[in-house]
Coordinates of C-alpha atoms in Angstrom, one line a residue:
M1 CA 48.6 16.7 35.6
A2 CA 45.5 18.1 33.7
V3 CA 44.0 16.3 30.7
P4 CA 44.1 19.2 28.0
A5 CA 40.6 19.8 26.5
Q6 CA 40.3 17.8 23.1
E7 CA 38.9 20.0 20.4
E8 CA 35.8 19.7 19.2
R9 CA 35.7 18.3 15.1
S10 CA 33.0 18.3 13.4
P11 CA 31.5 15.6 11.9
V12 CA 31.9 15.9 8.1
E13 CA 35.9 16.9 9.0
G14 CA 37.9 14.2 7.7
I15 CA 35.4 13.5 4.7
E16 CA 37.1 14.5 1.2
M17 CA 35.2 16.1 -1.3
S18 CA 37.8 15.8 -3.9
S19 CA 35.4 17.1 -7.0
P20 CA 32.3 19.1 -6.8
S21 CA 30.5 15.6 -7.4
S22 CA 31.3 14.9 -3.4
L23 CA 29.9 18.0 -2.4
R24 CA 26.8 16.4 -4.5
H25 CA 26.7 13.4 -3.3
L26 CA 27.3 14.7 0.6
E27 CA 23.9 16.7 0.4
E28 CA 22.5 14.2 -1.5
H29 CA 22.4 11.7 1.8
V30 CA 23.5 13.7 4.8
T31 CA 19.6 15.1 6.3
R32 CA 18.3 18.1 6.7
P33 CA 16.7 20.2 9.8
Y34 CA 12.7 18.3 9.4
R35 CA 10.0 21.6 7.4
P36 CA 6.4 21.0 7.8
T37 CA 5.2 18.9 4.8
L38 CA 1.5 19.1 3.1
L39 CA 0.9 15.7 4.7
G40 CA 1.9 17.5 8.2
G41 CA 3.5 15.1 11.5
W42 CA 1.9 12.0 9.9
M43 CA 4.4 11.6 7.0
R44 CA 6.8 13.3 10.0
K45 CA 5.8 10.4 12.4
V46 CA 6.2 7.6 9.3
L47 CA 9.5 8.8 7.6
G48 CA 11.4 10.0 10.4
N49 CA 13.3 13.7 11.1
G50 CA 15.4 13.3 8.6
Y51 CA 12.7 13.9 5.8
E52 CA 13.6 16.8 3.5
E53 CA 11.1 18.4 1.7
P54 CA 11.0 17.2 -2.3
S55 CA 13.2 19.3 -4.9
K56 CA 11.6 20.7 -7.9
D57 CA 13.7 19.1 -10.0
M58 CA 12.2 15.6 -8.2
I59 CA 9.3 17.2 -8.5
R60 CA 10.1 18.0 -12.7
K61 CA 10.2 14.1 -12.9
M62 CA 7.4 12.6 -11.2
V63 CA 5.2 14.8 -13.5
A64 CA 7.6 13.8 -16.5
L65 CA 6.9 10.5 -16.0
A66 CA 2.9 11.3 -14.4
L67 CA 1.4 12.8 -17.6
P68 CA 2.5 10.3 -20.3
T69 CA 1.5 7.3 -18.2
I70 CA -1.4 8.8 -17.1
V71 CA -2.6 9.5 -20.5
A72 CA -0.9 5.6 -21.7
N73 CA -3.7 4.2 -19.7
V74 CA -6.2 6.2 -19.9
I75 CA -5.7 5.3 -23.9
W76 CA -5.2 1.6 -22.3
F77 CA -8.1 1.4 -21.1
M78 CA -9.8 3.1 -24.1
Q79 CA -9.8 -0.1 -26.7
Q80 CA -12.4 -2.1 -24.0
T81 CA -14.2 0.8 -23.2
L82 CA -14.7 2.1 -27.6
A83 CA -15.0 -1.5 -28.2
Q84 CA -18.2 -1.5 -26.0
S85 CA -19.5 1.5 -26.7
Y86 CA -19.3 -0.2 -30.2
V87 CA -21.3 -3.4 -28.6
G88 CA -24.0 -1.5 -27.2
R89 CA -24.7 1.3 -29.7
R90 CA -24.9 -1.2 -32.6
G91 CA -26.4 -4.0 -30.6
G92 CA -28.8 -2.5 -27.8
D93 CA -29.2 -3.3 -24.3
E94 CA -29.1 -7.5 -24.5
A95 CA -25.7 -7.2 -26.5
L96 CA -23.9 -4.9 -24.2
A97 CA -25.3 -7.1 -21.5
Q98 CA -23.9 -10.4 -23.0
W99 CA -20.1 -8.5 -23.4
T100 CA -20.1 -6.7 -19.7
V101 CA -20.8 -10.4 -18.2
G102 CA -18.5 -11.8 -21.1
I103 CA -15.4 -10.0 -20.6
S104 CA -16.0 -9.0 -16.7
I105 CA -15.2 -13.1 -16.6
H106 CA -12.0 -12.2 -18.8
N107 CA -11.2 -9.9 -16.9
V108 CA -11.4 -11.6 -13.9
A109 CA -10.2 -15.1 -14.5
G110 CA -7.7 -14.2 -17.2
L111 CA -6.6 -10.8 -17.1
S112 CA -6.2 -9.6 -13.5
L113 CA -4.1 -12.9 -13.0
G114 CA -1.2 -12.2 -15.9
I115 CA -1.4 -8.7 -14.2
G116 CA -1.2 -9.3 -11.2
L117 CA 2.2 -11.4 -11.5
A118 CA 3.5 -9.1 -13.6
S119 CA 3.7 -6.9 -10.6
A120 CA 6.8 -8.0 -9.5
L121 CA 8.4 -6.1 -12.2
D122 CA 7.2 -3.3 -10.8
T123 CA 10.2 -3.8 -7.5
L124 CA 12.2 -5.7 -9.3
A125 CA 12.4 -3.7 -12.8
S126 CA 12.9 -0.4 -11.2
Q127 CA 15.6 -1.3 -9.1
A128 CA 17.6 -3.0 -12.0
Y129 CA 16.9 -0.1 -14.0
G130 CA 18.8 2.1 -10.3
R131 CA 21.6 0.2 -10.5
S132 CA 22.8 0.5 -13.9
A133 CA 21.0 2.1 -16.3
T134 CA 22.1 -0.8 -19.5
N135 CA 21.6 -3.6 -16.7
P136 CA 20.8 -6.7 -18.6
E137 CA 19.3 -7.9 -15.2
L138 CA 16.1 -6.0 -17.5
G139 CA 15.6 -8.2 -20.1
E140 CA 16.1 -11.0 -17.9
L141 CA 13.3 -10.3 -15.5
L142 CA 11.0 -9.1 -18.5
Q143 CA 11.3 -12.8 -20.6
R144 CA 10.9 -14.5 -16.9
S145 CA 7.9 -12.2 -16.9
I146 CA 6.4 -13.0 -20.5
L147 CA 7.3 -17.2 -19.8
V148 CA 4.9 -17.3 -15.8
D149 CA 2.0 -15.1 -18.9
I150 CA 2.1 -18.0 -20.9
V151 CA 2.2 -20.6 -18.6
V152 CA -1.0 -18.2 -17.0
S153 CA -2.7 -17.7 -20.2
A154 CA -2.8 -20.8 -22.1
P155 CA -5.8 -23.4 -20.2
L156 CA -7.6 -20.3 -19.9
V157 CA -7.8 -19.5 -23.3
V158 CA -8.6 -23.4 -23.2
L159 CA -11.1 -23.5 -21.0
F160 CA -12.9 -20.0 -22.5
Q161 CA -13.6 -22.2 -25.3
F162 CA -16.1 -24.2 -22.6
T163 CA -17.6 -22.0 -21.2
R164 CA -21.7 -22.2 -21.7
P165 CA -22.7 -24.4 -19.5
I166 CA -20.5 -23.4 -16.1
L167 CA -22.3 -19.7 -17.4
E168 CA -25.9 -20.8 -17.7
P169 CA -26.9 -21.8 -14.2
V170 CA -25.3 -18.7 -13.6
Y171 CA -26.8 -16.0 -16.0
G172 CA -29.9 -17.3 -18.0
E173 CA -29.6 -18.9 -21.8
E174 CA -29.1 -15.6 -23.4
L175 CA -26.9 -14.0 -21.2
A176 CA -24.8 -17.6 -20.7
R177 CA -24.9 -18.1 -25.1
G178 CA -23.7 -14.2 -25.6
A179 CA -21.2 -13.9 -22.2
S180 CA -19.5 -17.8 -24.0
Q181 CA -19.3 -16.5 -27.3
V182 CA -16.8 -13.3 -25.9
L183 CA -14.4 -15.8 -23.9
A184 CA -14.0 -18.1 -27.0
A185 CA -13.0 -15.1 -29.6
C186 CA -10.7 -13.6 -26.5
W187 CA -8.2 -16.8 -27.1
L188 CA -5.4 -14.0 -28.7
Y189 CA -6.8 -11.4 -26.8
L190 CA -5.7 -12.6 -23.8
P191 CA -1.8 -13.6 -23.5
L192 CA -1.1 -10.5 -26.2
N193 CA -2.6 -8.1 -23.4
I194 CA -0.5 -9.7 -21.0
I195 CA 2.3 -10.1 -22.3
N196 CA 2.1 -6.7 -23.9
N197 CA 1.6 -5.0 -19.9
S198 CA 4.7 -6.6 -19.1
I199 CA 6.7 -5.2 -21.7
I200 CA 4.7 -1.8 -20.4
K201 CA 5.9 -2.4 -16.9
A202 CA 9.9 -2.8 -18.4
L203 CA 9.3 0.5 -20.3
Q204 CA 8.5 2.2 -17.6
A205 CA 10.3 0.9 -15.1
Q206 CA 13.1 2.6 -17.9
N207 CA 11.7 6.2 -17.0
L208 CA 9.8 5.6 -21.2
P209 CA 6.5 5.9 -20.6
Q210 CA 6.4 8.0 -23.6
L211 CA 6.9 4.3 -25.9
Q212 CA 4.1 3.2 -23.6
L213 CA 2.2 6.5 -25.4
Y214 CA 3.2 5.2 -28.6
G215 CA 2.1 1.6 -28.5
N216 CA -1.0 2.8 -26.4
I217 CA -2.2 5.2 -29.9
I218 CA -1.4 3.0 -32.0
G219 CA -3.3 0.4 -30.5
V220 CA -6.6 2.5 -30.0
V221 CA -6.2 3.0 -33.2
A222 CA -6.6 -0.2 -34.4
C223 CA -9.4 -1.3 -32.2
W224 CA -11.4 2.2 -33.6
L225 CA -10.4 1.2 -36.9
V226 CA -12.2 -3.1 -36.5
S227 CA -15.1 -1.9 -34.1
H228 CA -16.2 0.6 -36.8
F229 CA -16.2 -1.7 -39.6
Y230 CA -16.6 -5.4 -37.7
I231 CA -18.1 -4.8 -34.9
D232 CA -22.3 -5.2 -36.6
G233 CA -23.6 -5.5 -33.1
H234 CA -22.4 -9.6 -32.2
P235 CA -20.6 -9.0 -28.3
A236 CA -17.9 -11.7 -30.2
G237 CA -17.0 -8.4 -32.2
G238 CA -15.3 -6.1 -29.9
A239 CA -13.0 -9.3 -28.6
V240 CA -12.3 -9.6 -32.3
A241 CA -11.6 -6.0 -32.6
L242 CA -9.8 -5.8 -28.8
S243 CA -7.2 -9.2 -30.3
A244 CA -6.5 -6.5 -33.5
A245 CA -5.2 -4.0 -31.6
C246 CA -3.4 -6.2 -28.9
V247 CA -1.2 -7.3 -32.5
A248 CA -0.5 -4.3 -33.0
Q249 CA 0.3 -3.0 -30.1
F250 CA 2.9 -5.7 -29.6
V251 CA 4.4 -4.7 -33.0
A252 CA 4.3 -1.4 -32.1
L253 CA 6.4 -1.9 -28.4
V254 CA 8.9 -4.2 -30.1
M255 CA 9.7 -2.1 -32.6
L256 CA 10.0 0.8 -30.0
C257 CA 11.8 -1.0 -28.3
Y258 CA 14.6 -2.4 -31.1
W259 CA 15.2 0.7 -32.1
H260 CA 15.1 3.7 -29.3
P261 CA 18.5 4.3 -28.3
S262 CA 17.7 4.3 -24.0
C263 CA 15.7 1.1 -24.3
A264 CA 18.1 -1.0 -21.5
L265 CA 16.1 -4.1 -23.1
R266 CA 18.3 -3.8 -26.1
H267 CA 21.8 -5.0 -23.7
S268 CA 20.3 -8.3 -23.1
T269 CA 21.0 -11.8 -24.9
W270 CA 17.0 -12.6 -26.9
P271 CA 15.1 -14.8 -27.4
I272 CA 16.3 -16.6 -24.2
H273 CA 18.3 -15.5 -21.5
P274 CA 21.1 -17.6 -20.1
K275 CA 19.1 -17.3 -16.6
L276 CA 15.7 -17.4 -17.9
F277 CA 14.6 -21.1 -16.1
D278 CA 16.6 -20.5 -12.4
I279 CA 14.7 -21.6 -10.1
D280 CA 15.8 -19.8 -7.2
A281 CA 15.3 -16.1 -9.8
M282 CA 11.9 -17.6 -10.5
N283 CA 11.4 -17.7 -7.2
V284 CA 12.6 -14.7 -6.5
Y285 CA 10.1 -12.9 -8.9
L286 CA 7.5 -15.4 -7.5
T287 CA 7.5 -14.1 -4.3
V288 CA 7.5 -10.4 -4.9
G289 CA 4.5 -10.8 -7.5
V290 CA 1.8 -13.0 -5.7
P291 CA 1.4 -10.6 -2.7
S292 CA 0.1 -8.5 -5.8
L293 CA -1.8 -10.8 -7.1
V294 CA -3.8 -11.5 -4.3
S295 CA -3.9 -7.5 -3.8
M296 CA -5.6 -6.6 -7.2
C297 CA -7.7 -9.9 -7.7
A298 CA -9.3 -9.8 -4.3
E299 CA -10.2 -6.1 -5.4
W300 CA -11.2 -7.4 -8.8
W301 CA -12.5 -10.0 -8.5
A302 CA -15.1 -7.7 -5.6
F303 CA -16.4 -5.4 -8.8
E304 CA -16.6 -8.1 -10.9
L305 CA -18.9 -10.3 -8.6
L306 CA -21.3 -7.3 -8.7
I307 CA -22.1 -7.9 -12.1
V308 CA -23.3 -11.9 -11.2
F309 CA -26.2 -9.2 -8.8
A310 CA -27.1 -7.3 -11.3
A311 CA -27.6 -10.2 -13.2
R312 CA -30.0 -11.3 -10.7
V313 CA -32.5 -7.7 -10.9
S314 CA -32.3 -7.3 -15.1
D315 CA -30.6 -7.3 -17.6
M316 CA -31.3 -2.9 -17.9
Q317 CA -29.7 -3.1 -14.7
V318 CA -26.1 -5.2 -15.8
T319 CA -25.8 -2.6 -18.2
I320 CA -26.3 0.2 -15.9
L321 CA -23.9 -1.6 -13.8
S322 CA -21.7 -1.7 -17.3
V323 CA -21.8 2.1 -17.2
C324 CA -20.8 2.6 -13.6
L325 CA -17.4 0.2 -13.8
S326 CA -16.1 1.1 -17.1
T327 CA -16.5 5.3 -15.9
T328 CA -15.0 3.5 -11.9
V329 CA -12.3 2.2 -13.9
M330 CA -11.4 5.2 -16.2
C331 CA -10.6 7.3 -13.0
F332 CA -8.7 4.3 -11.5
S333 CA -6.9 5.2 -14.0
V334 CA -6.0 8.2 -14.3
A335 CA -5.0 7.8 -10.7
L336 CA -2.5 4.8 -11.4
G337 CA -0.9 6.9 -13.4
V338 CA 0.5 9.0 -10.6
S339 CA 2.0 5.6 -8.3
V340 CA 3.0 4.2 -11.2
A341 CA 5.2 7.0 -11.5
G342 CA 6.2 6.6 -8.1
S343 CA 6.5 3.5 -7.6
V344 CA 9.0 3.7 -10.9
C345 CA 10.9 6.4 -9.3
I346 CA 11.3 4.6 -5.9
G347 CA 12.8 2.1 -6.9
N348 CA 15.1 3.4 -9.3
A349 CA 16.8 5.6 -5.7
L350 CA 16.6 2.3 -3.9
G351 CA 18.3 0.3 -6.6
D352 CA 21.2 3.5 -6.8
N353 CA 21.5 3.4 -3.2
K354 CA 19.7 7.0 -2.8
P355 CA 17.4 5.7 0.4
Q356 CA 16.7 9.7 0.9
Q357 CA 15.2 10.7 -2.8
A358 CA 13.1 8.0 -2.2
K359 CA 11.3 9.0 0.5
S360 CA 10.7 12.4 -0.9
Y361 CA 9.6 10.5 -3.6
F362 CA 7.5 8.5 -2.0
V363 CA 5.4 12.4 -0.8
V364 CA 5.5 13.4 -4.5
S365 CA 3.6 10.5 -5.7
L366 CA 0.9 11.2 -2.3
V367 CA 0.3 14.1 -2.8
M368 CA -0.3 14.2 -6.9
D369 CA -2.3 11.4 -6.2
Q370 CA -4.6 13.7 -3.5
I371 CA -5.1 16.9 -6.1
V372 CA -5.5 14.1 -9.5
T373 CA -8.4 12.2 -7.7
C374 CA -9.9 15.0 -7.0
G375 CA -10.0 16.3 -11.1
T376 CA -11.6 12.6 -11.4
V377 CA -14.5 13.2 -9.1
A378 CA -15.3 16.5 -10.6
A379 CA -15.4 14.9 -13.6
I380 CA -17.6 12.4 -12.7
L381 CA -19.9 15.1 -11.1
L382 CA -20.0 17.2 -13.8
G383 CA -20.1 14.4 -16.8
R384 CA -22.9 12.4 -15.1
F385 CA -25.5 13.5 -18.2
V386 CA -22.3 12.7 -20.8
I387 CA -20.9 9.9 -19.7
P388 CA -23.3 6.9 -20.3
T389 CA -24.8 8.5 -23.2
W390 CA -20.9 6.2 -24.8
Y391 CA -22.3 3.6 -24.2
T392 CA -25.9 3.3 -25.1
T393 CA -28.4 5.1 -26.0
D394 CA -31.0 4.0 -24.1
P395 CA -32.3 7.0 -21.9
N396 CA -33.4 5.0 -19.1
V397 CA -30.4 4.1 -18.7
A398 CA -28.7 8.1 -19.0
D399 CA -31.2 9.4 -16.5
T400 CA -30.0 5.9 -13.9
F401 CA -26.8 6.6 -14.1
A402 CA -27.2 10.5 -14.1
H403 CA -28.8 10.0 -10.7
I404 CA -26.4 7.4 -9.3
A405 CA -23.2 9.3 -10.5
F406 CA -22.8 10.6 -6.2
V407 CA -22.3 7.4 -5.2
V408 CA -19.8 6.2 -8.1
A409 CA -18.0 9.2 -7.2
L410 CA -17.5 8.1 -3.5
K411 CA -15.6 5.1 -4.9
V412 CA -12.9 7.2 -6.6
T413 CA -13.0 9.9 -3.1
P414 CA -9.1 11.4 -2.2
L415 CA -8.2 9.4 0.3
R416 CA -8.9 6.3 -0.4
C417 CA -6.9 6.9 -3.9
V418 CA -4.3 8.1 -1.9
I419 CA -3.5 5.8 1.3
H420 CA -4.7 2.5 -1.3
N421 CA -1.8 3.6 -3.6
V422 CA 0.9 3.3 -0.3
P423 CA 1.7 0.2 -0.4
H424 CA 1.7 -1.0 -4.6
K425 CA 4.7 1.6 -4.2
A426 CA 6.5 -0.4 -1.3
P427 CA 8.2 -4.0 -1.0
R428 CA 5.9 -6.7 0.3
P429 CA 5.0 -6.3 4.0
F430 CA 3.2 -3.3 1.8
V431 CA 1.2 -5.3 -0.1
E432 CA 0.6 -7.9 2.0
A433 CA -0.9 -5.5 4.1
A434 CA -3.4 -4.4 1.5
A435 CA -4.2 -7.8 0.6
K436 CA -5.8 -8.4 4.1
A437 CA -7.9 -5.1 3.9
A438 CA -9.0 -5.6 0.3
L439 CA -10.1 -9.4 1.3
L440 CA -11.8 -8.0 4.6
S441 CA -13.5 -5.6 3.8
L442 CA -14.7 -5.7 -0.1
W443 CA -15.0 -9.5 0.8
M444 CA -16.7 -9.7 3.9
V445 CA -19.1 -6.1 4.3
G446 CA -19.4 -4.4 0.8
V447 CA -19.8 -8.3 -0.8
P448 CA -22.7 -9.0 1.3
L449 CA -24.0 -5.5 1.6
S450 CA -24.0 -5.1 -2.3
W451 CA -26.5 -8.6 -2.4
F452 CA -28.6 -7.4 0.6
F453 CA -29.1 -2.9 -0.9
G454 CA -28.5 -4.7 -4.4
V455 CA -31.1 -8.1 -4.6
H456 CA -32.9 -8.3 -1.8
L457 CA -34.2 -5.3 -1.3
E458 CA -34.5 -4.1 -5.2
L459 CA -32.2 -1.7 -5.2
G460 CA -30.9 -2.8 -8.2
T461 CA -27.8 -1.2 -8.9
K462 CA -28.2 1.8 -7.1
G463 CA -28.3 -0.3 -3.7
I464 CA -24.8 -2.6 -5.4
M465 CA -22.9 0.5 -5.0
L466 CA -23.9 1.8 -1.9
G467 CA -22.9 -1.6 -0.5
L468 CA -19.9 -1.2 -2.5
V469 CA -19.0 2.0 -0.6
G470 CA -19.8 0.7 2.6
G471 CA -16.9 -1.8 2.2
F472 CA -14.4 0.8 1.7
C473 CA -15.7 2.9 4.3
V474 CA -13.9 -0.5 6.2
E475 CA -11.2 -0.8 4.3
V476 CA -9.7 3.0 4.7
P477 CA -9.8 3.2 8.4
L478 CA -7.8 -0.6 7.9
L479 CA -5.2 1.2 4.9
I480 CA -4.4 3.7 8.1
H481 CA -4.4 1.3 10.8
N482 CA -1.7 -0.7 8.8
A483 CA -0.1 2.7 7.2
T484 CA 0.5 4.3 10.5
S485 CA 1.0 1.2 12.9
S486 CA 4.0 -2.2 12.8
T487 CA 4.8 -2.0 8.8
L488 CA 6.2 1.3 8.9
T489 CA 8.5 0.3 10.7
F490 CA 9.8 -0.8 7.3
L491 CA 9.0 1.5 5.7
Y492 CA 11.1 3.9 7.6
R493 CA 14.1 1.5 8.1
L494 CA 14.3 1.1 3.6
F495 CA 14.2 5.0 3.3
R496 CA 16.4 5.4 6.2
P497 CA 18.5 8.5 5.8
L498 CA 22.7 8.0 5.3
S499 CA 24.5 8.6 8.8
L500 CA 28.3 11.0 8.2
E501 CA 30.3 7.8 8.7
E502 CA 28.1 6.0 6.0
V503 CA 28.3 8.4 3.7
A504 CA 32.7 9.4 4.8
H505 CA 33.1 5.2 3.8
H506 CA 30.2 5.3 0.4
H507 CA 28.1 3.2 1.9
P508 CA 25.5 2.4 3.9
V509 CA 26.6 0.3 7.5
P510 CA 22.7 -1.7 9.4
S511 CA 22.4 -0.4 13.1
H512 CA 20.7 -2.5 13.5
D513 CA 22.7 -6.3 14.3
V514 CA 25.6 -8.2 13.1
D515 CA 23.9 -10.2 10.6
E516 CA 22.3 -6.9 8.7
D517 CA 26.6 -6.5 7.9
E518 CA 26.6 -9.8 6.2
D519 CA 23.2 -9.1 3.9
F520 CA 24.2 -6.4 3.0
E521 CA 28.2 -7.7 2.7
A522 CA 26.8 -10.6 0.6
H523 CA 24.4 -7.8 -1.3
N524 CA 27.2 -6.2 -3.3
N525 CA 29.4 -9.0 -3.6
H526 CA 26.0 -10.6 -5.7
H527 CA 26.0 -7.9 -7.8
Q528 CA 29.4 -7.6 -8.5
H529 CA 29.5 -11.3 -10.1
G530 CA 26.8 -9.7 -11.8
G531 CA 23.8 -12.1 -10.2
S532 CA 20.2 -11.9 -11.2
G533 CA 19.4 -9.8 -7.8
G534 CA 16.6 -7.7 -8.8
A535 CA 15.0 -8.4 -4.9
D536 CA 17.7 -8.4 -2.9
V537 CA 17.1 -4.5 -1.4
V538 CA 13.5 -6.2 -1.0
N539 CA 14.8 -9.4 0.7
N540 CA 17.5 -7.4 2.9
A541 CA 14.7 -5.2 4.2
E542 CA 12.0 -7.9 4.4
A543 CA 15.2 -9.6 7.0
E544 CA 15.3 -6.9 9.0
D545 CA 11.7 -6.2 9.3
E546 CA 11.3 -9.9 10.6
T547 CA 14.3 -9.3 12.9
N548 CA 12.6 -5.7 14.6
E549 CA 9.3 -6.2 14.2
Q550 CA 8.0 -5.9 17.9
Q551 CA 10.8 -2.4 17.8
P552 CA 8.5 0.1 17.8
L553 CA 9.0 2.9 15.3
A554 CA 10.3 5.9 18.5
H555 CA 13.1 3.8 18.6
M556 CA 13.6 3.4 15.4
V557 CA 13.5 7.3 15.2

């Protein structure tokens, strides 16, 4: 007897479409045919055949988040720049050199540690908000971050009171005297600055960059007022102005969080959350934060070490290098704004179990990074005669900066900014890869070259900057290699498009092994019981990455 031919069924048959929301849910998750993008075949290799071009709404959301974040970041970096300009114009090159040494040590030994660990909020807080707009985990995470900030900053504040004997053998008596006074005056600036940064990251995770902008505006206005009336040329006056700015900013941020109706921090328990001292939750926080700390410090410390090289040449070279580094930081703050907006959108999408959206936001952030970084490079070249006049009245400094502006612009190349910002949008494996690339390139190539050109060949700031550019020339290929080799299998799995069967069951079912099903079930049960699971998406993806780390990308696609 002949077997009747089975009727071919559509893969969507059997899925109830009882409402327009069901149709939107299916449309959001179903993979569409590949279409070329600005980044071409590389994006297709990275994200798989299911990649879908970002919608106009996604681009609008990214722009709406990026613009106020960029302005807020520029204003935040302007606080140090503003205090530095008053010290330089009223105290001369010697005071500016002392200020540069002091604030660079403050940034290296203190600020970088706090901001690096607080980077855990970029991943944990954004995913927590993606799961629920009133998630009480946000307040718990912020309190845990503030606790870590206090533990990190307290011993450093004590150490900064006794730095002169340590600095004199390295910088000489005059520079050490002024720098130690700057550090001693930072006893309030350091902890408050780190705490404000944690609050800002929590606000960014909630798509509230306007609150960050308002707080930073109040802070920079306070810094300008105190600088104008208090700084008399002594470098320690700049630290007092920055402390006043942080106090004003902290008060403004707390008031904005309390009164803004959309701030999810109001739904948590204050001032001490019941799970604040939970050991497991703290381990999760540090597991995510420490790799970010290593990546940030590896690059930040390399920049600040250049001040030591410049001091070996002359105080004038310290002043010139200070202008170069301040300009570079301001330009990086623009690209950082786009990166923050991208990481928030990606984290929200993953927390809401929308990997297709996360994939699209990933590409939008890359393209926007290219655009804004090209603009900042052009701004350096066009403003090379004006920028140094913000910091000093010495014509020699202005003339030297104008001649090396092209070298300064090379530090902010679009390719390097785009690729280097990618890891900070992804969880732990990518951040670890970025940390390794920074350690290998900057510390084994860039720093030795800077010493050789700047100190040994006595080329001064120009040689120091050329050496740093040489390190970046090594870092970019390493980052490209990390971004196109085995670590991309992690990104593909993290942003894996859902199948129709998964849409029908309203949750993704991992397809590699049984352990992943158990992990996902435990993940859902954890959130249903109100656990602090900010890193669950990260941890499950990391477990899958370890299980399949030898599996080639072609097999995954």
